[in-house]
CSV table of N, CA and C in Angstrom, one decimal:
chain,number,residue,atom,x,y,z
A,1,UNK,N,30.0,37.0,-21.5
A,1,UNK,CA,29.0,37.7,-20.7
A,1,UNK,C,27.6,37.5,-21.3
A,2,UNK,N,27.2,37.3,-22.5
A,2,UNK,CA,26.2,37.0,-23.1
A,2,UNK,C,25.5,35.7,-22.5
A,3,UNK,N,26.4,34.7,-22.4
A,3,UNK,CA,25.6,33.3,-22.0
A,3,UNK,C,25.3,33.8,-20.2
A,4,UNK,N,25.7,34.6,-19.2
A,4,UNK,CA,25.3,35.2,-18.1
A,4,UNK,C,24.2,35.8,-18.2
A,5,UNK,N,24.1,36.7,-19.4
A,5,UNK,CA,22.5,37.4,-19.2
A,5,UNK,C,21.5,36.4,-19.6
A,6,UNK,N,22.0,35.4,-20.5
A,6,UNK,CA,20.6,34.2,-20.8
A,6,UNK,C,20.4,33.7,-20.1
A,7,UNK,N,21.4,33.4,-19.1
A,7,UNK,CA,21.2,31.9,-18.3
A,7,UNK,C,20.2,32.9,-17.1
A,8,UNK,N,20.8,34.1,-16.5
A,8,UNK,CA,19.5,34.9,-15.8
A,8,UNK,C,18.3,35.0,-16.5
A,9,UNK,N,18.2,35.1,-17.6
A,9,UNK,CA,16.6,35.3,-17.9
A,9,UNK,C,15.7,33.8,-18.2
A,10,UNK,N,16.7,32.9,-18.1
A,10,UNK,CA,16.0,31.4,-18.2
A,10,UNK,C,15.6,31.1,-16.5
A,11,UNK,N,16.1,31.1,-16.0
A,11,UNK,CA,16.3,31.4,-14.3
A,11,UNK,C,15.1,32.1,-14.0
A,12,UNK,N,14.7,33.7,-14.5
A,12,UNK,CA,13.9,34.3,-14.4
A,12,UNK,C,12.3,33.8,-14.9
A,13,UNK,N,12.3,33.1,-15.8
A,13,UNK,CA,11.6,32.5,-16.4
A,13,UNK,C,10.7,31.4,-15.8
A,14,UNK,N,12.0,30.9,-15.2
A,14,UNK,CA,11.3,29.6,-14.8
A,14,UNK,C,11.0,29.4,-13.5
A,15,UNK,N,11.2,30.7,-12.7
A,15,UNK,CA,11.2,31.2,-11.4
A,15,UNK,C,9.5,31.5,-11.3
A,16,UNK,N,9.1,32.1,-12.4
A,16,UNK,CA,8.0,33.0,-12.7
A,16,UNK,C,7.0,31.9,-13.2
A,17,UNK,N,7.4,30.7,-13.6
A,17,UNK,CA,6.5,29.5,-13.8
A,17,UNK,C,6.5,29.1,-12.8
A,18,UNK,N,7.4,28.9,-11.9
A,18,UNK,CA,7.3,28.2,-10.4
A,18,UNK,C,6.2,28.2,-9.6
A,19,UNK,N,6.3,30.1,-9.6
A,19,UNK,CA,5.4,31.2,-8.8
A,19,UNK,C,3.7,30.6,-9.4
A,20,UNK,N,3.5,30.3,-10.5
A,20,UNK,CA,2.8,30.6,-11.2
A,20,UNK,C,2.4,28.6,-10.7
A,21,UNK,N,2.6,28.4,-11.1
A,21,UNK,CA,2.3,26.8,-10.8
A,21,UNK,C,2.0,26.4,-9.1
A,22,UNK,N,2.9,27.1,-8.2
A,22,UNK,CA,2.7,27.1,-6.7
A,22,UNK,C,1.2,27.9,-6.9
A,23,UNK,N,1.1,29.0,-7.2
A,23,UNK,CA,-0.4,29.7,-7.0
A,23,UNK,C,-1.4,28.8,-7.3
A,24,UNK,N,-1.3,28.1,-8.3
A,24,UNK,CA,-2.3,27.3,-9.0
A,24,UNK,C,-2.5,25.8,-7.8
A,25,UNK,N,-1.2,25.4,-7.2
A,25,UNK,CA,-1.6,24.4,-6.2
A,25,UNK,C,-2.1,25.1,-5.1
A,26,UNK,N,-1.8,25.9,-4.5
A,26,UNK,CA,-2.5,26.7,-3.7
A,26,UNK,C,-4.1,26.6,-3.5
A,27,UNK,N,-4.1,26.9,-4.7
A,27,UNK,CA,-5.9,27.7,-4.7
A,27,UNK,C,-6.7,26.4,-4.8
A,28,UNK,N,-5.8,25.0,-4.7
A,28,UNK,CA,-6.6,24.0,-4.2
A,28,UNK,C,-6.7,22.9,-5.8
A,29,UNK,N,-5.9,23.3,-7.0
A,29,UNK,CA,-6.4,22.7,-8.4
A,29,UNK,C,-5.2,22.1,-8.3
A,30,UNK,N,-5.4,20.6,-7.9
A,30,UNK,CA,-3.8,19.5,-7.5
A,30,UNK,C,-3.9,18.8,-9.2
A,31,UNK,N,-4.8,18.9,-10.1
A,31,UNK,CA,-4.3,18.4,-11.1
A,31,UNK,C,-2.9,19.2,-11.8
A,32,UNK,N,-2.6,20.4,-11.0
A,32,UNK,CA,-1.4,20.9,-11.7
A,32,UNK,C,-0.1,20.1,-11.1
A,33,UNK,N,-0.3,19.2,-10.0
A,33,UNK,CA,0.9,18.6,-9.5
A,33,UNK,C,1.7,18.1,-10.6
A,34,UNK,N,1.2,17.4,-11.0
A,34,UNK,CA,2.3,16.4,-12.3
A,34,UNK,C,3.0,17.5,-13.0
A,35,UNK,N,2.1,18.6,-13.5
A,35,UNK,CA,3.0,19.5,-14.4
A,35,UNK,C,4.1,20.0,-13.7
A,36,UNK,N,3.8,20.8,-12.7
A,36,UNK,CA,4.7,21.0,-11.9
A,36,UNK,C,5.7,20.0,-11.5
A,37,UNK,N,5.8,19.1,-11.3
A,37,UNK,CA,6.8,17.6,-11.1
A,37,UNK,C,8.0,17.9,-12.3
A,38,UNK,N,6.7,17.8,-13.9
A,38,UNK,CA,7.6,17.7,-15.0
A,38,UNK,C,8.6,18.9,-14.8
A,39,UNK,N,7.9,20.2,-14.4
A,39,UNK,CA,9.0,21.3,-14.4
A,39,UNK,C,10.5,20.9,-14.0
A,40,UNK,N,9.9,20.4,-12.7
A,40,UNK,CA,10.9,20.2,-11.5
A,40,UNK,C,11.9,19.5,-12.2
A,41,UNK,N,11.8,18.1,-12.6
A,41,UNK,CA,12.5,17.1,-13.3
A,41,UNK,C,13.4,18.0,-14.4
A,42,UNK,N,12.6,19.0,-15.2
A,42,UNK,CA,13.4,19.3,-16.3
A,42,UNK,C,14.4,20.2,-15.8
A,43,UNK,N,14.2,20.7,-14.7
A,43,UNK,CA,15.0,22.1,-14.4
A,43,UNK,C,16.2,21.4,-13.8
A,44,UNK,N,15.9,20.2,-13.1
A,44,UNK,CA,17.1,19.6,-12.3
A,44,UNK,C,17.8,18.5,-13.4
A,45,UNK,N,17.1,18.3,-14.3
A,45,UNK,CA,18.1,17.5,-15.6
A,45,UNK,C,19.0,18.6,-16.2
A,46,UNK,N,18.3,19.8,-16.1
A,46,UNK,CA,19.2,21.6,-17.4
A,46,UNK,C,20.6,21.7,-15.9
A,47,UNK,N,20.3,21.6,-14.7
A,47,UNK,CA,21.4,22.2,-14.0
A,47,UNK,C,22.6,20.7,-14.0
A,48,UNK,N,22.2,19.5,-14.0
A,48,UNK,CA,22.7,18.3,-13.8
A,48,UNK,C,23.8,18.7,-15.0
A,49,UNK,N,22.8,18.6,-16.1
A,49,UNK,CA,23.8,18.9,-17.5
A,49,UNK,C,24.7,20.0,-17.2
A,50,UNK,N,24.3,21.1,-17.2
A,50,UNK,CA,25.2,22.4,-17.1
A,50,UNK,C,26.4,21.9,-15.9
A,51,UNK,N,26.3,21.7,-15.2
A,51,UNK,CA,27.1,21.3,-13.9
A,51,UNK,C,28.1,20.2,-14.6
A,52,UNK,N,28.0,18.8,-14.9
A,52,UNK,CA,28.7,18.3,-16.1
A,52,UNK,C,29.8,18.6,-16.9
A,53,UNK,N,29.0,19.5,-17.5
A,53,UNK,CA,29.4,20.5,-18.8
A,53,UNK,C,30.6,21.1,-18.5
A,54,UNK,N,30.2,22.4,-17.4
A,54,UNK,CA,31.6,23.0,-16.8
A,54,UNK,C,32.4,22.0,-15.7
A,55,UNK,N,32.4,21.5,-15.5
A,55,UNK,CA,33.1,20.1,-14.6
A,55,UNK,C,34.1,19.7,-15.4
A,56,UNK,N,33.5,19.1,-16.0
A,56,UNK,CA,34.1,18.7,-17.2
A,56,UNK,C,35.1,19.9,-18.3
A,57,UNK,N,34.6,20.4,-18.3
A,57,UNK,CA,35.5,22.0,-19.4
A,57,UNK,C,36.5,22.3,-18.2
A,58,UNK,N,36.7,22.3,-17.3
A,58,UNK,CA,37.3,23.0,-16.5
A,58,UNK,C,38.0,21.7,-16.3
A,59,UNK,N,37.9,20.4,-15.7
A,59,UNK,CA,38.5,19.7,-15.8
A,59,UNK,C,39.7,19.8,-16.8
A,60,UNK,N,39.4,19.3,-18.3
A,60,UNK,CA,40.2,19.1,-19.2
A,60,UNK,C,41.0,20.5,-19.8
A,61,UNK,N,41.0,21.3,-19.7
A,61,UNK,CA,41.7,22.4,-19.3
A,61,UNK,C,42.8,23.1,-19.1
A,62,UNK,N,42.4,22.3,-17.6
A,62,UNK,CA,43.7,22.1,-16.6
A,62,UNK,C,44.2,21.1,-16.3
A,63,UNK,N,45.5,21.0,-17.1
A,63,UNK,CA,45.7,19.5,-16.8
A,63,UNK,C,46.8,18.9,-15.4
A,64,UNK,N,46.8,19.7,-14.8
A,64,UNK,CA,47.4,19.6,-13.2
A,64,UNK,C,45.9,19.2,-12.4
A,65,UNK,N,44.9,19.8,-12.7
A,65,UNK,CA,43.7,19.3,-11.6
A,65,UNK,C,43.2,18.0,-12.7
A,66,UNK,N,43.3,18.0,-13.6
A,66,UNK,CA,42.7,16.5,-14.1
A,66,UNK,C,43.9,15.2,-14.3
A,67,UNK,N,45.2,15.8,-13.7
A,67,UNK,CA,46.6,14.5,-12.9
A,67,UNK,C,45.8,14.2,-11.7
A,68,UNK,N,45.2,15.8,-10.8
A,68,UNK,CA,44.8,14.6,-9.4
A,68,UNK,C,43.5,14.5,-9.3
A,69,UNK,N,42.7,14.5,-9.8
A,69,UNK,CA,41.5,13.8,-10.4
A,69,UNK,C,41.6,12.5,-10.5
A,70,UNK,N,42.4,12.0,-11.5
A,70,UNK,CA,42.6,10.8,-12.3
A,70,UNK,C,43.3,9.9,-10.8
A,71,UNK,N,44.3,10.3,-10.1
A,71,UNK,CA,44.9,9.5,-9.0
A,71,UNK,C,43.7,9.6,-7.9
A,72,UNK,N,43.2,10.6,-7.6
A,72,UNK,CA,42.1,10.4,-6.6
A,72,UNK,C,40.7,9.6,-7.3
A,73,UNK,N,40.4,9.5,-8.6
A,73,UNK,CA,39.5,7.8,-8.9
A,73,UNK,C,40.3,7.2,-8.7
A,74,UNK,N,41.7,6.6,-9.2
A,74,UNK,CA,42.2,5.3,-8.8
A,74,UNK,C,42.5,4.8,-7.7
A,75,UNK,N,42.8,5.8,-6.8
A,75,UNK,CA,42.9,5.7,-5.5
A,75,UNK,C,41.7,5.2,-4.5
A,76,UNK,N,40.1,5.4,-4.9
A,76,UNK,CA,39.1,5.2,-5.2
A,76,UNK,C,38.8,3.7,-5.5
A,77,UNK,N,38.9,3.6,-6.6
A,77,UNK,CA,38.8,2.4,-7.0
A,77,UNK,C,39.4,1.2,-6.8
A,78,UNK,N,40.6,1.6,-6.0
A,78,UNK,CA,41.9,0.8,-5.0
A,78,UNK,C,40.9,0.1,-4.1
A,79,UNK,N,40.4,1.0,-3.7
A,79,UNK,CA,39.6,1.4,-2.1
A,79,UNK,C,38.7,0.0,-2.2
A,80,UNK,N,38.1,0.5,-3.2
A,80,UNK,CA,36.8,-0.6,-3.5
A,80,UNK,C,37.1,-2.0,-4.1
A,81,UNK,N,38.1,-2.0,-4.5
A,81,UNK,CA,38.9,-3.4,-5.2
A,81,UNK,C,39.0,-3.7,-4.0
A,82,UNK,N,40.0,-3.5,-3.1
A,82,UNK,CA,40.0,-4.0,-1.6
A,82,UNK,C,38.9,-4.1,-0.1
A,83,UNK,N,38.0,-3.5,-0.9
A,83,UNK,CA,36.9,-4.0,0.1
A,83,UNK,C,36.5,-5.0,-0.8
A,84,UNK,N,36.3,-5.1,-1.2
A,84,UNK,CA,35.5,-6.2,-2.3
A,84,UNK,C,36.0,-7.8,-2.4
A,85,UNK,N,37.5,-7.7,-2.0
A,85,UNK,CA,38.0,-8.7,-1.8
A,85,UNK,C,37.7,-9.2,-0.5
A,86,UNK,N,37.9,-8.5,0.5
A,86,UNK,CA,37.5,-8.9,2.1
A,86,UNK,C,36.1,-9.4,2.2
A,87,UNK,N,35.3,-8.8,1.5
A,87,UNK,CA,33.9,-9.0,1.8
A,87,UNK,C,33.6,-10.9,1.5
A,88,UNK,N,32.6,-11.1,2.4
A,88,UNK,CA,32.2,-12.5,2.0
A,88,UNK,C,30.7,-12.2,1.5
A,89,UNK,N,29.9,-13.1,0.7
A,89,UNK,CA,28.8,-13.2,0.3
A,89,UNK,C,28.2,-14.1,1.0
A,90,UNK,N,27.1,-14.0,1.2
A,90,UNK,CA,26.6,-15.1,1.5
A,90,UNK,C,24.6,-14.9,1.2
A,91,UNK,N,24.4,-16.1,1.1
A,91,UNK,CA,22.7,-16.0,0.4
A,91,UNK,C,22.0,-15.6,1.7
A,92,UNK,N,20.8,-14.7,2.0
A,92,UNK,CA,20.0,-14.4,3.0
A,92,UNK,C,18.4,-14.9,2.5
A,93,UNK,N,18.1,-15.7,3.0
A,93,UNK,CA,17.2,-15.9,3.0
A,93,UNK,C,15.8,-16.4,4.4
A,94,UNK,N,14.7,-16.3,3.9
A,94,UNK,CA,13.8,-16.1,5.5
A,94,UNK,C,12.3,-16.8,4.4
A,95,UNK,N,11.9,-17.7,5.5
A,95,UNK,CA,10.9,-18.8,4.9
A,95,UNK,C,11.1,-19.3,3.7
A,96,UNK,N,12.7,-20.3,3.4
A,96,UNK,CA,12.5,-20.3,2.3
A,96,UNK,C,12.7,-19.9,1.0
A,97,UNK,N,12.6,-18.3,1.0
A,97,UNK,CA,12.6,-17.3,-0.1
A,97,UNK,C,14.0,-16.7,0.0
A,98,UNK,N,14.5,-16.7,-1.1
A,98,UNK,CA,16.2,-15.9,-1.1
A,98,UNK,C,15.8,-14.5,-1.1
A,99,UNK,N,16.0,-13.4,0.0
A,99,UNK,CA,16.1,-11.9,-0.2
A,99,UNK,C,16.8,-11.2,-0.5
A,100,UNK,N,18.7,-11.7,-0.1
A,100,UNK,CA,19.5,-11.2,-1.1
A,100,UNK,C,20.3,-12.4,-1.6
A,101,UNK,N,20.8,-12.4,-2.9
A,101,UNK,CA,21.8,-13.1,-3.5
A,101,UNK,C,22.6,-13.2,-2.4
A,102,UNK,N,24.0,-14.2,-3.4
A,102,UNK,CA,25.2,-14.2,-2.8
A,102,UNK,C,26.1,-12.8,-3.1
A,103,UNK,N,25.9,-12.5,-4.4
A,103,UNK,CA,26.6,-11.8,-5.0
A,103,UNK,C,25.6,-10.3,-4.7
A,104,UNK,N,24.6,-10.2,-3.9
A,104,UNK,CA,24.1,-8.8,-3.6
A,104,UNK,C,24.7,-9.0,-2.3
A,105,UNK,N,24.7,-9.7,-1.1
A,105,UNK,CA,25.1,-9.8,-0.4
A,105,UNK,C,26.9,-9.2,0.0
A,106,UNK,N,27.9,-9.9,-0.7
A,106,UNK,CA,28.8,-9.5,-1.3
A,106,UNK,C,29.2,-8.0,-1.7
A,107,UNK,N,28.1,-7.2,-2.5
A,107,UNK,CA,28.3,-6.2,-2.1
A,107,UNK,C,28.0,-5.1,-1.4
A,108,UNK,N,26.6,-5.4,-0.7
A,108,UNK,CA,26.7,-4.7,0.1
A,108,UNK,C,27.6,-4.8,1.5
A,109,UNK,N,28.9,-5.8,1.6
A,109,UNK,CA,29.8,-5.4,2.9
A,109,UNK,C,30.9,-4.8,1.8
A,110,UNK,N,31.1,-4.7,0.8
A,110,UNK,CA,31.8,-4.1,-0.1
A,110,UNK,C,31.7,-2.3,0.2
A,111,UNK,N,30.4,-2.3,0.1
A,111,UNK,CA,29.6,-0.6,0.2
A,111,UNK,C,30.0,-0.1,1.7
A,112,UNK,N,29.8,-0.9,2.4
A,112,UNK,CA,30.3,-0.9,4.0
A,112,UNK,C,31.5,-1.1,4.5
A,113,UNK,N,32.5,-1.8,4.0
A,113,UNK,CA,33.7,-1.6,3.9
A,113,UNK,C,34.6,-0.3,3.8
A,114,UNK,N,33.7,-0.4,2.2
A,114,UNK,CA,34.0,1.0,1.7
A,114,UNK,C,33.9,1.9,2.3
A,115,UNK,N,33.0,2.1,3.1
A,115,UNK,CA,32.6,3.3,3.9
A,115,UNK,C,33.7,3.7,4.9
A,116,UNK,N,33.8,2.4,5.6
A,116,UNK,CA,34.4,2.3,6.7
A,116,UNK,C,36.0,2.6,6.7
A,117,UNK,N,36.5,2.3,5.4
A,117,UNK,CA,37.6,2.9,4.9
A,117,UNK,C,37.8,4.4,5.1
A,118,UNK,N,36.8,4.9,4.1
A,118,UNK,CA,37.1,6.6,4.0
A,118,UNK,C,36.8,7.0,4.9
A,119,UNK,N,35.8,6.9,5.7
A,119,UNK,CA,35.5,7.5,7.0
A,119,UNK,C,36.9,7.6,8.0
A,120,UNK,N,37.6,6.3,8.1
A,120,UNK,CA,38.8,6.4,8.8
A,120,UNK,C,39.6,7.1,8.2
A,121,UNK,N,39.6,7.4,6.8
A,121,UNK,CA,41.0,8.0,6.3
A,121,UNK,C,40.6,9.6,6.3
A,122,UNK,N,39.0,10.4,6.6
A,122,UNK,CA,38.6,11.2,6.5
A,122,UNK,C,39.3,11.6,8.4
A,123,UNK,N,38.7,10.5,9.0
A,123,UNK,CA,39.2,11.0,10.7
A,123,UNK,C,40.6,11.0,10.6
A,124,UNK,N,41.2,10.5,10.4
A,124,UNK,CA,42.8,10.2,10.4
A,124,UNK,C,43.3,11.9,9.8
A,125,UNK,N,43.0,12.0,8.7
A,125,UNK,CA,43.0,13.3,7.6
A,125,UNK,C,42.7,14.7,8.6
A,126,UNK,N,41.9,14.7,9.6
A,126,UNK,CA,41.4,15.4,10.2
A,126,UNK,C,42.3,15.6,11.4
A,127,UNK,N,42.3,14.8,12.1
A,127,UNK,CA,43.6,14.4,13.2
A,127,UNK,C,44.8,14.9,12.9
A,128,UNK,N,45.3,14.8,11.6
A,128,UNK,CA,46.6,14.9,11.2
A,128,UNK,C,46.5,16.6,11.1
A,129,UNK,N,45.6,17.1,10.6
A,129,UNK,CA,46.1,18.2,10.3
A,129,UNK,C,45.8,19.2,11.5
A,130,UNK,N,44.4,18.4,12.6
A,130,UNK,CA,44.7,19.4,13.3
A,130,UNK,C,46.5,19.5,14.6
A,131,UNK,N,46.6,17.9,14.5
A,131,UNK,CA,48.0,18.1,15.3
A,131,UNK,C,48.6,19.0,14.4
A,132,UNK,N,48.9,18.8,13.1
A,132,UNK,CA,50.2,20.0,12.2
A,132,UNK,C,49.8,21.0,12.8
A,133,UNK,N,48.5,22.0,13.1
A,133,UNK,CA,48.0,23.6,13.2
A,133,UNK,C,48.9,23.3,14.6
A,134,UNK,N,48.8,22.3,15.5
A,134,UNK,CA,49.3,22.6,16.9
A,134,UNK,C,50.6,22.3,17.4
A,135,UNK,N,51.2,21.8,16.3
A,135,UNK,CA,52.7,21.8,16.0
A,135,UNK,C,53.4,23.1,15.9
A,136,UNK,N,52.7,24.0,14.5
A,136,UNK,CA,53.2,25.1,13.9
A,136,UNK,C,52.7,26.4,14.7
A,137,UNK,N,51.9,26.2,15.9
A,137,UNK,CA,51.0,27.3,16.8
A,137,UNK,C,52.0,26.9,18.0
């Protein structure tokens, strides 16, 4: 309960610097933009970490959700091995000048592939369960 009340008063804190830095852009003094930026940057690197942190602790834990963790990246990475093979490369170029590689080319139908995969197995996934609800209804 102790790391609860710190994490509220760091929260609090930095809430009250926010306030305090929006006033100051406000009243028209934009040299406080950058500081304010850095705030921003730091606050969203402390939650990135913390978010991590318990992801991860809770992950390793439990070792029934970090079995399907582990099969849902390889299942993942299945995904993308087999787009990757389908995909062709090829060099793009316009006056002359190469804009993408072969091998950038390559993967961006990889990235689109990929897409196109999960998106289907996200509609299919969706389909399926709403037939099951209209099966069991």
């Amino acid at each position: 309960m102790a790391l609860h009340k710190i994490l509220r008063i760091v929260v609090l804190i930095l809430a009250l610097a926010g306030i305090a830095l929006l006033a100051t852009i406000l009243t028209g003094n934009e040299g406080t933009i950058s500081l304010y930026m850095s705030v921003a940057y730091i606050v969203l690197g402390v939650a990135i970490l913390f978010t991590l942190l318990f992801s991860l602790t809770q992950l390793f834990t439990h070792k029934e959700t970090l079995k399907k963790t582990l099969i849902s990246l390889g299942v993942f990475i299945l995904i993308i091995a087999i787009s990757y093979a389908l995909s062709e490369g090829s060099a793009v170029s316009k006056d002359g000048v190469e804009i993408v590689s072969e091998s950038g080319s390559k993967w961006v139908g990889t990235g689109l592939r990929t897409f196109y995969i999960l998106a289907a197995i996200a509609i299919g996934s969706m389909i399926y369960s709403g037939v099951q609800k209209l099966i069991k209804n």
